[in-house]
Amino acid sequence: MIRLEGIERIFEVGDETVYALSNVDLTVEQGEYVSIMGPSGSGKSTLLNILGLLDRPDKGVYHFEDIDTIHLSDKQQAHVRRHKIGFIFQFFHLVARLTAEQNVELPMILAGIDARERKQRVHEALGRMGLNERMKHRPDQLSGGQRQRVAIARSTIMNPAIILADEPTGNLDRASGMDVIRTIEDLNKQGMTVVMVTHDPELGGRTGRQVRMEDGRIIRDTSDERALA
Amino acid sequence: MKSADLTRFCAGSLAGYPLRTGLMFLAMAIGVASVVILTALGEGARIYVSQQFSSLGTHLLIVIPGRSETTGGPPPLLGETPRDLTIDDAMALLRSSAVRKVAPIMIGGALVSYENRSREVFIMGSTPDLYDVRDLKIAQGRFLPKGDVDRAEAVCVLGQKLKTELFGNTSPLGRFVRIGQRRFRVIGVLTKKGQSLGMDISDVAIIPVASSSALFNQSSLFRILIQAANTDAVARAKRSVLETIRNRHDGEDDITIITQDALLSTFDRILKVLTYAVAAIAAISLTVAGILIMNIMLIAVSQRTAEIGLLKAIGAPGSQIMRIFISESAMLSLVGAAAGLIVSALGVMVIGRLFPFFPVRAPFWAPVAAVAVAVGAGLLFGWLPAKRAADFDPVLALSSR
């Protein structure tokens, strides 16, 4: 489903050239549950941004469902993000002036989906998250866990092929963090591909496949070990 | 994104920052209101002036002795002073079908006295036709009696101010005043009409032209006022006046004819240009409002960086983000302009109440132009912030909180 080959991403910091990613190869199959771990600065977030088409690599090939994404225009990339990719962020990124309901509705508004259909889908999605009572609340009236579940509802509302989560529990206490993780795992059980960046080894341990990064390289990938074994 | 959703989304984000939105709204409203009110004042001045001219009487031609022209060559052996216009000249003009009424005017200064009060004023010798030609109004009594132009009846009509100065609040009708060395019976008083063409006609005494000829011992007229048969006949009247006078003056064109139209259109042009100039100055205030919108929009864009990043992440291309932000400034300008129109309507109404004699009225193009400039400024100055928002790098945008 996802095929990265020889990905390189370079940042210029002052006079220095920093290789955020160098020569990264990665393949993710439909329905996989992958964690990307590593110390900060190892390039895991950059990798996630490239997977999510928020960033373009300086070199390499990225095929998403057999589409060569490197040569897509801004508009075409936005189209792929809209329909195929759901994002979950550490800081939720809910729009403060909108209610939970409106936040979840936002991707469908951008896509130009009919108001009646939007309403129905929002209700279903928030219902699944157990947030029926909280639909009319704004983010500042919700707990951290609730906010992240609203964000998850938003990320899945367009039925994407893959969920990209960047430290989804990084801003939550343990209990609500576990809640959020279980929600994400439920999605995975229903067949959604999930790639999650985390530095929490316990979370990493729960995933079916772990990728470890250091200095912009993948130094360990459990799926390779399995293949070797 | 559907237009209805776009509108609701933009309205929501405008409402989400009330202070910022309020400031921009205010700037637009003031800009539009000032354009409309200032042009209304300019237009009012134009209408006021043309009304003042109309108060001279309708289809008016003024004949002045002498001709303004440049002549060349050596000075002629014989003097070339213009021939006087006489009462007979004036009466000859009536023969043209294009001329309805003729009022010869003879002017002189004299002391008018009643009992122990006296006042030095202009004495205007004329005919009963003056009443219609200059659109005069009588407050008391009647105007000069109709009859033979050559008959020097000893009657006079007083201007309002002159009457008040001499008689106070008592009625002057039937009393005799002394003008120069002669006695005249007061038969009427004019209403207060005010200034026209530089002469205060409330401070004059009007007597029959034959009487003034005798009083001042002269036959030359100050000017002749002519009322053409109708507006279309003004040009024909002018030609016939020129021809008649040329015939009577041995083939010399020694008069100048001023038509009210010419005067009016000159003033009209001047005041129109002034109105445009004032409107242009006011339009600058709209541009300033536009720049304010740009400033505040730029702040808004940087404050909403994270939101823009999110919109990109959930599938909004740059073009869509640009549309959102441009729509926001356009909506704001439109609403601000609408408020400005309401304010200007109120302003015009208030000015109208305060100065009832001054016809304040915005020309039809003013609100249209004001709103067009306002929305144009909103779009133009909304473009830069919107472009900036559209060009944000989503990764950086998302990392700001």
XYZ file of C-alpha atoms in Angstrom:
630
model
C 0.000 0.000 0.000
C 2.831 2.343 0.885
C 6.233 2.018 -0.710
C 9.107 4.358 0.106
C 12.422 3.913 -1.694
C 15.623 5.815 -1.046
C 13.893 8.720 0.656
C 16.145 11.613 1.578
C 15.148 14.825 3.355
C 17.685 17.535 3.967
C 17.284 20.675 6.054
C 19.629 23.600 5.951
C 20.190 24.836 9.478
C 22.478 27.824 9.284
C 25.538 26.658 7.333
C 24.976 23.078 8.327
C 23.203 20.505 6.230
C 21.162 18.152 8.364
C 20.043 14.824 6.967
C 16.648 14.418 8.608
C 16.134 11.289 6.532
C 18.730 9.493 4.508
C 18.134 6.525 2.285
C 14.936 5.357 3.963
C 13.098 2.374 2.503
C 9.763 1.390 3.993
C 6.822 -0.678 2.896
C 3.523 -0.732 4.755
C 0.807 -3.209 3.862
C -2.934 -2.708 4.117
C -4.215 -3.277 7.661
C -0.838 -3.091 9.379
C -0.332 -1.502 12.812
C 3.082 0.089 12.792
C 4.891 2.153 15.395
C 7.862 4.349 14.580
C 10.108 4.921 17.558
C 13.377 6.623 18.200
C 14.970 9.471 20.115
C 13.963 13.025 19.296
C 15.673 14.292 16.181
C 15.877 10.810 14.722
C 13.595 11.812 11.841
C 10.464 9.927 12.829
C 8.185 12.964 12.614
C 9.713 13.968 9.284
C 9.019 10.470 8.010
C 5.415 10.724 9.176
C 5.017 14.127 7.482
C 6.311 12.675 4.230
C 3.975 9.703 4.558
C 1.123 12.190 5.071
C 2.113 14.279 2.029
C 2.632 17.313 4.252
C 6.289 17.376 3.288
C 8.103 16.444 0.105
C 11.309 14.404 0.159
C 14.356 15.827 -1.579
C 15.099 12.482 -3.158
C 13.464 9.102 -3.487
C 10.237 7.452 -4.560
C 6.936 7.388 -2.674
C 4.119 5.268 -4.001
C 0.787 5.486 -2.220
C -1.662 2.845 -3.458
C 0.379 2.688 -6.666
C 0.209 6.465 -7.168
C 3.539 8.182 -7.607
C 2.941 11.000 -5.136
C 6.206 12.874 -5.691
C 4.954 14.295 -8.957
C 1.469 15.257 -7.822
C 0.541 18.936 -7.729
C -0.399 20.684 -4.494
C -4.056 20.243 -5.372
C -3.722 16.548 -6.193
C -1.778 15.924 -2.980
C -4.496 17.735 -1.026
C -7.018 15.451 -2.699
C -5.107 12.347 -1.550
C -4.857 13.753 1.987
C -8.545 14.489 2.026
C -9.737 11.063 0.929
C -6.986 8.627 1.891
C -5.186 9.943 4.956
C -6.338 10.741 8.490
C -4.109 12.642 10.893
C -4.031 12.460 14.676
C -1.814 15.032 16.355
C -0.229 15.259 19.768
C -1.910 18.614 20.363
C -5.251 17.551 18.849
C -5.456 20.612 16.559
C -9.122 21.189 17.065
C -10.410 24.581 15.922
C -11.170 26.395 19.173
C -14.197 28.344 17.979
C -15.964 25.280 16.568
C -17.941 22.701 18.538
C -16.933 19.031 18.607
C -19.562 18.359 15.990
C -18.309 21.150 13.692
C -14.694 20.056 14.085
C -15.556 16.559 12.948
C -17.630 17.978 10.118
C -14.777 20.144 8.784
C -13.145 17.652 6.346
C -16.549 16.921 4.814
C -17.256 20.668 4.447
C -13.988 21.101 2.570
C -14.916 18.125 0.393
C -18.284 19.693 -0.400
C -20.406 16.899 1.008
C -24.123 17.483 1.452
C -25.191 18.957 4.825
C -27.665 16.200 5.661
C -25.172 13.440 4.983
C -22.547 15.323 7.007
C -24.793 15.526 10.021
C -25.584 11.827 9.928
C -21.952 10.802 9.571
C -20.830 13.144 12.355
C -23.424 11.704 14.710
C -22.372 8.166 13.937
C -18.685 8.935 14.341
C -19.078 10.804 17.628
C -21.452 8.079 18.819
C -18.779 5.457 18.222
C -16.375 7.594 20.278
C -18.932 7.762 23.087
C -19.195 11.537 22.726
C -22.900 11.820 21.947
C -23.421 14.073 24.962
C -20.531 16.335 24.022
C -21.368 17.182 20.432
C -22.248 20.808 21.083
C -19.244 21.453 23.331
C -16.267 23.457 22.245
C -12.759 22.023 22.735
C -12.102 24.091 25.866
C -15.118 22.436 27.459
C -13.730 18.949 26.836
C -11.097 16.899 28.667
C -7.856 15.989 26.900
C -9.009 12.454 26.211
C -12.302 13.677 24.841
C -10.523 16.163 22.623
C -8.303 13.480 21.177
C -11.322 11.263 20.544
C -12.988 14.170 18.695
C -9.786 14.482 16.650
C -9.877 10.719 15.935
C -13.493 11.017 14.829
C -12.408 13.823 12.512
C -9.498 11.836 11.117
C -11.719 8.871 10.247
C -14.787 10.735 9.012
C -13.686 10.525 5.358
C -12.983 6.756 5.677
C -9.279 7.103 4.922
C -7.033 4.216 3.943
C -4.477 5.066 6.598
C -4.291 6.842 9.948
C -1.093 8.687 10.778
C -0.763 9.435 14.483
C 1.987 11.654 15.867
C 2.416 11.019 19.607
C -1.348 10.647 20.041
C -1.012 10.166 23.807
C 1.865 12.581 24.334
C -0.366 15.233 25.824
C -2.638 12.977 27.863
C -2.562 11.359 31.263
C -2.090 7.590 31.389
C -5.720 6.581 31.734
C -7.063 8.702 28.903
C -3.969 7.844 26.883
C -4.850 4.162 27.144
C -8.400 4.993 26.201
C -7.209 6.737 23.063
C -4.851 3.885 22.183
C -7.642 1.344 22.520
C -9.783 3.483 20.221
C -7.013 3.530 17.645
C -6.490 -0.201 17.987
C -10.203 -0.779 17.439
C -9.911 1.100 14.171
C -6.981 -1.100 13.216
C -8.995 -4.224 14.052
C -11.661 -3.008 11.638
C -9.010 -3.050 8.928
C -7.643 0.510 9.002
C -3.895 0.838 8.476
C -2.288 2.761 11.357
C 1.176 4.271 11.521
C 1.986 5.836 14.882
C 5.010 7.816 15.956
C 5.793 7.500 19.645
C 8.718 7.536 21.996
C 6.842 5.485 24.589
C 8.242 1.921 24.426
C 5.153 0.535 26.101
C 2.929 1.876 23.350
C 5.408 0.744 20.738
C 5.317 -2.710 22.226
C 1.604 -3.038 21.572
C 1.908 -2.592 17.816
C 2.211 -5.479 15.420
C 5.310 -4.029 13.843
C 7.953 -1.718 15.222
C 10.280 0.467 13.263
C 13.190 2.049 15.095
C 14.969 5.126 13.778
C 18.186 6.891 14.626
C 19.934 9.763 12.830
C 17.514 9.716 9.925
C 17.895 5.997 9.245
C 15.779 2.969 9.987
C 17.995 0.829 12.188
C 15.521 -1.869 13.057
C 12.256 -3.124 11.581
C 10.556 -6.106 13.198
C 8.938 -7.137 9.933
C 12.399 -7.651 8.374
C 13.407 -9.801 11.342
C 10.301 -11.886 10.881
C 11.038 -12.201 7.205
C 14.585 -13.280 8.003
C 13.422 -15.673 10.652
C -16.548 23.440 -0.599
C -20.063 24.753 -1.183
C -20.690 28.507 -1.166
C -23.181 28.269 1.681
C -20.638 26.340 3.762
C -17.911 28.789 2.786
C -20.083 31.702 3.895
C -20.922 30.023 7.182
C -17.325 29.079 7.839
C -16.079 32.617 7.128
C -18.863 34.197 9.169
C -17.926 31.866 12.011
C -14.268 32.798 11.964
C -15.116 36.502 11.684
C -17.440 36.178 14.670
C -14.739 34.242 16.504
C -12.563 37.357 16.763
C -15.034 40.140 17.574
C -12.548 42.922 18.345
C -10.539 42.422 15.185
C -13.644 42.061 13.066
C -15.229 45.078 14.731
C -12.240 47.289 13.952
C -12.159 46.324 10.297
C -15.911 46.688 10.059
C -15.698 50.169 11.568
C -12.961 51.273 9.170
C -14.973 50.130 6.158
C -18.193 51.659 7.435
C -16.546 55.031 8.095
C -14.858 54.980 4.704
C -18.037 54.248 2.798
C -20.092 56.684 4.864
C -17.591 59.484 4.292
C -17.578 58.919 0.533
C -21.348 59.035 0.349
C -21.816 61.962 2.737
C -19.098 64.084 1.142
C -20.454 63.526 -2.344
C -23.922 64.283 -1.018
C -22.601 67.607 0.276
C -20.907 68.354 -3.047
C -24.015 67.440 -4.963
C -26.050 69.517 -2.519
C -23.854 72.526 -3.237
C -24.401 72.021 -6.960
C -28.155 71.777 -6.599
C -28.158 74.764 -4.255
C -26.311 76.915 -6.751
C -28.529 75.918 -9.657
C -31.573 76.638 -7.529
C -30.170 80.062 -6.786
C -29.797 80.635 -10.490
C -33.284 79.416 -11.213
C -34.538 81.967 -8.715
C -33.473 84.584 -11.230
C -36.426 83.511 -13.302
C -36.837 80.930 -15.982
C -35.458 81.059 -19.523
C -33.650 84.240 -18.687
C -31.429 86.225 -21.044
C -29.505 89.212 -19.816
C -28.549 91.897 -22.306
C -25.656 94.135 -21.286
C -24.554 97.177 -23.263
C -21.052 96.960 -24.694
C -19.182 93.963 -25.933
C -16.235 92.234 -24.474
C -13.894 91.467 -27.305
C -10.339 91.954 -28.297
C -9.746 94.352 -31.143
C -6.466 95.003 -32.830
C -4.764 97.637 -34.868
C -4.300 101.321 -34.197
C -6.933 103.179 -32.179
C -9.772 104.456 -34.372
C -10.069 108.150 -35.089
C -13.552 108.372 -33.700
C -14.420 107.111 -30.258
C -15.888 103.649 -30.150
C -17.887 103.850 -26.950
C -20.842 101.533 -27.129
C -24.208 102.945 -27.868
C -26.556 103.078 -24.965
C -29.407 100.654 -24.661
C -32.611 102.596 -24.465
C -36.132 101.870 -23.371
C -37.153 101.876 -27.020
C -34.483 99.256 -27.768
C -35.943 97.106 -25.037
C -39.491 97.452 -26.231
C -38.441 96.655 -29.816
C -37.272 93.247 -28.649
C -40.826 92.246 -27.812
C -41.605 91.903 -31.512
C -39.875 88.534 -31.713
C -42.087 85.528 -31.119
C -39.237 83.904 -29.187
C -39.387 86.635 -26.569
C -42.221 86.558 -24.095
C -41.332 89.305 -21.675
C -38.869 92.135 -21.530
C -37.858 94.029 -18.443
C -35.557 96.987 -19.004
C -33.597 97.916 -15.925
C -32.242 101.293 -15.080
C -30.175 101.579 -11.924
C -29.274 104.575 -9.872
C -28.487 105.392 -6.304
C -30.671 107.768 -4.348
C -31.679 108.645 -0.851
C -35.060 107.222 0.102
C -36.674 108.895 3.071
C -39.830 108.661 5.059
C -40.517 111.140 7.831
C -37.184 111.478 9.623
C -35.635 108.241 8.420
C -33.687 107.927 5.254
C -31.565 105.320 3.544
C -29.267 105.394 0.536
C -30.223 102.500 -1.720
C -30.281 101.388 -5.331
C -33.321 102.542 -7.238
C -34.377 100.150 -9.913
C -36.441 101.511 -12.784
C -38.310 98.808 -14.619
C -41.646 97.601 -15.992
C -44.367 95.298 -14.601
C -42.795 92.452 -16.567
C -39.879 92.433 -14.127
C -42.195 90.693 -11.722
C -42.386 87.563 -13.875
C -38.947 87.761 -15.409
C -37.204 87.770 -12.054
C -39.804 85.591 -10.403
C -40.456 88.131 -7.658
C -43.012 87.699 -4.895
C -45.174 90.377 -3.349
C -45.667 90.414 0.419
C -48.042 93.360 0.616
C -49.930 95.431 -1.927
C -49.152 94.986 -5.609
C -46.360 95.374 -8.146
C -45.934 98.195 -10.672
C -49.155 98.794 -12.609
C -49.433 97.744 -16.204
C -49.713 100.550 -18.695
C -47.713 102.742 -21.007
C -43.987 102.298 -20.533
C -43.405 105.983 -21.103
C -45.746 107.062 -18.367
C -43.776 108.225 -15.338
C -46.133 107.287 -12.564
C -44.955 108.274 -9.101
C -45.360 104.877 -7.443
C -42.808 102.533 -5.956
C -42.420 99.013 -4.632
C -40.061 98.539 -1.688
C -37.785 95.641 -0.859
C -38.437 93.936 2.445
C -35.355 95.274 4.175
C -35.860 98.821 2.979
C -39.452 98.710 4.147
C -38.441 97.486 7.601
C -35.750 100.130 7.905
C -38.097 102.957 6.984
C -41.432 101.849 8.338
C -40.645 99.287 11.032
C -43.699 97.169 11.532
C -46.276 99.605 10.251
C -47.793 99.173 6.831
C -46.250 101.480 4.210
C -49.042 101.023 1.666
C -50.420 104.352 0.476
C -47.722 106.384 2.250
C -45.435 108.648 0.348
C -41.683 108.306 0.422
C -39.231 110.786 -0.959
C -36.756 109.392 -3.499
C -34.201 111.980 -4.467
C -36.242 115.140 -5.085
C -39.533 113.410 -5.896
C -42.364 111.922 -3.952
C -43.529 108.384 -4.665
C -46.518 106.539 -3.318
C -45.715 103.061 -1.916
C -47.947 100.495 -3.586
C -46.272 97.231 -2.653
C -43.600 95.406 -0.653
C -41.565 92.469 -1.948
C -41.029 89.300 0.043
C -37.635 88.608 1.423
C -35.887 86.968 -1.485
C -32.304 87.461 -0.600
C -29.262 87.836 -2.709
C -29.204 87.181 -6.395
C -26.458 87.926 -8.874
C -24.650 90.102 -6.396
C -27.506 92.454 -5.671
C -29.555 92.398 -2.543
C -33.020 92.945 -3.938
C -34.526 93.273 -0.502
C -32.766 96.598 -0.180
C -34.043 98.406 -3.285
C -36.945 100.520 -4.374
C -38.512 99.658 -7.702
C -40.149 102.438 -9.704
C -41.485 102.647 -13.286
C -38.667 102.967 -15.774
C -39.977 106.283 -17.139
C -39.936 107.698 -13.588
C -36.334 106.614 -13.079
C -35.425 108.113 -16.440
C -36.798 111.420 -15.217
C -35.368 110.999 -11.725
C -31.812 110.322 -12.875
C -32.150 112.357 -16.067
C -30.783 109.625 -18.275
C -32.018 107.311 -20.995
C -29.444 104.510 -20.892
C -30.394 101.165 -19.414
C -28.249 99.219 -16.980
C -29.376 96.028 -18.672
C -32.363 94.323 -20.190
C -33.770 91.143 -18.783
C -35.588 88.952 -21.257
C -37.756 85.936 -20.714
C -37.748 83.622 -23.701
C -41.021 81.979 -24.765
C -39.717 78.642 -23.484
C -36.475 76.807 -22.895
C -36.144 75.778 -26.541
C -36.635 79.358 -27.653
C -33.650 80.673 -25.721
C -31.242 80.312 -28.657
C -33.738 81.803 -31.096
C -34.438 84.675 -28.703
C -30.731 85.340 -28.442
C -30.364 85.527 -32.229
C -33.379 87.774 -32.612
C -32.158 90.103 -29.845
C -28.781 90.425 -31.520
C -30.405 91.108 -34.874
C -32.873 93.658 -33.578
C -30.224 95.603 -31.702
C -27.835 95.459 -34.662
C -30.554 96.973 -36.870
C -31.232 99.685 -34.369
C -27.551 100.410 -33.743
C -26.405 100.974 -37.317
C -25.161 97.425 -37.859
C -22.995 97.290 -34.728
C -23.010 94.247 -32.455
C -22.463 96.318 -29.350
C -24.212 94.220 -26.725
C -23.374 91.162 -24.723
C -25.999 88.534 -24.052
C -25.672 86.221 -21.098
C -27.998 83.266 -21.004
C -28.789 81.693 -17.731
C -28.000 78.342 -19.290
C -24.432 79.341 -19.946
C -23.976 80.584 -16.397
C -25.656 77.591 -14.960
C -23.739 75.063 -16.958
C -20.464 76.720 -16.018
C -21.248 76.535 -12.327
C -22.641 73.077 -12.818
C -19.381 71.926 -14.362
C -17.269 73.516 -11.641
C -19.294 71.998 -8.866
C -19.410 68.587 -10.500
C -15.651 68.548 -10.699
C -15.516 69.631 -7.057
C -17.849 66.809 -6.103
C -15.684 64.287 -7.941
C -12.614 65.706 -6.230
C -14.217 65.424 -2.819
C -15.343 61.893 -3.639
C -11.809 60.997 -4.663
C -10.449 62.362 -1.397
C -12.995 60.314 0.493
C -12.062 57.274 -1.563
C -8.566 57.616 -0.133
C -10.067 57.003 3.284
C -11.510 53.803 1.868
C -8.082 52.784 0.672
C -6.753 53.459 4.141
C -9.495 51.201 5.438
C -8.340 48.617 2.911
C -4.791 48.801 4.220
C -6.101 48.414 7.748
C -7.931 45.305 6.610
C -4.720 43.998 5.124
C -2.861 44.597 8.376
C -5.443 42.956 10.524
C -5.858 40.089 8.085
C -2.113 39.501 8.208
C -2.283 39.329 11.993
C -5.275 37.030 11.704
C -3.389 34.746 9.340
C -0.423 34.459 11.654
C -2.671 33.897 14.664
C -4.512 31.185 12.807
C -1.397 29.461 11.526
C -2.227 26.198 13.302
C -5.747 26.234 11.897
C -4.398 26.776 8.400
C -1.990 23.869 8.890
C -4.870 21.709 10.033
C -7.008 22.682 7.037
C -4.142 21.662 4.798
C -3.707 18.372 6.629
C -7.375 17.483 6.266
C -7.247 18.087 2.562
C -7.580 21.789 1.708
C -5.293 22.779 -1.166
C -3.701 26.241 -1.153
C -6.320 27.549 -3.560
C -9.138 26.636 -1.172
C -7.418 28.319 1.769
C -6.941 31.395 -0.340
C -10.616 31.370 -1.197
C -11.547 31.151 2.470
C -9.444 34.137 3.461
C -10.401 36.297 0.487
C -14.042 35.502 1.157
C -13.563 36.634 4.733
C -12.235 40.037 3.726
C -14.831 40.385 0.981
C -17.649 39.571 3.376
C -16.291 41.969 5.919
C -16.018 44.754 3.339
C -19.533 44.093 2.113
C -21.046 44.152 5.575
C -18.956 47.203 6.486
C -20.026 48.938 3.297
C -23.673 48.154 4.007
C -23.322 49.649 7.472
C -21.583 52.648 5.921
C -24.533 53.153 3.594
C -26.927 53.103 6.520
C -24.770 55.566 8.454
C -24.526 57.855 5.445
C -28.285 57.742 4.911
C -28.742 58.781 8.537
C -26.044 61.446 8.187
C -27.661 62.890 5.090
C -30.985 62.921 6.894
C -29.527 64.729 9.912
C -27.780 67.336 7.734
C -31.034 67.792 5.861
C -32.820 68.477 9.144
C -30.147 70.852 10.408
C -29.902 72.860 7.178
C -33.297 72.607 5.524
C -32.442 75.154 2.821
C -29.425 73.135 1.717
C -30.421 70.255 -0.544
C -28.094 67.422 0.568
C -28.564 64.498 -1.731
C -26.114 61.765 -2.682
C -25.945 61.282 -6.446
C -26.968 57.777 -7.496
C -23.415 56.800 -8.411
C -21.954 57.637 -4.989
C -23.195 54.624 -3.004
C -22.508 52.329 -5.945
C -18.979 53.629 -6.336
C -18.354 53.602 -2.583
C -19.424 49.983 -2.214
C -17.466 48.993 -5.313
C -14.314 50.667 -4.004
C -14.856 49.142 -0.549
C -15.245 45.604 -1.854
C -12.437 46.193 -4.329
C -10.153 47.328 -1.515
C -11.234 44.348 0.577
C -10.390 41.934 -2.220
C -7.178 43.675 -3.213
C -5.830 44.015 0.290
C -7.246 40.656 1.344
C -5.259 38.998 -1.401
C -1.828 39.336 0.166
C -2.757 37.814 3.541
C -4.732 35.089 1.793
C -1.770 34.291 -0.432
C 0.444 34.108 2.599
C -1.950 31.717 4.290
C -2.170 29.564 1.183
C 1.603 29.331 0.928
C 2.163 28.198 4.502
C 4.257 25.098 4.899
C 1.806 22.722 6.615
C 4.508 21.087 8.739
C 5.627 24.413 10.189
C 2.060 25.616 10.484
C 1.054 22.547 12.456
C 4.026 22.787 14.787
C 2.942 26.277 15.904
C 0.280 26.357 18.538
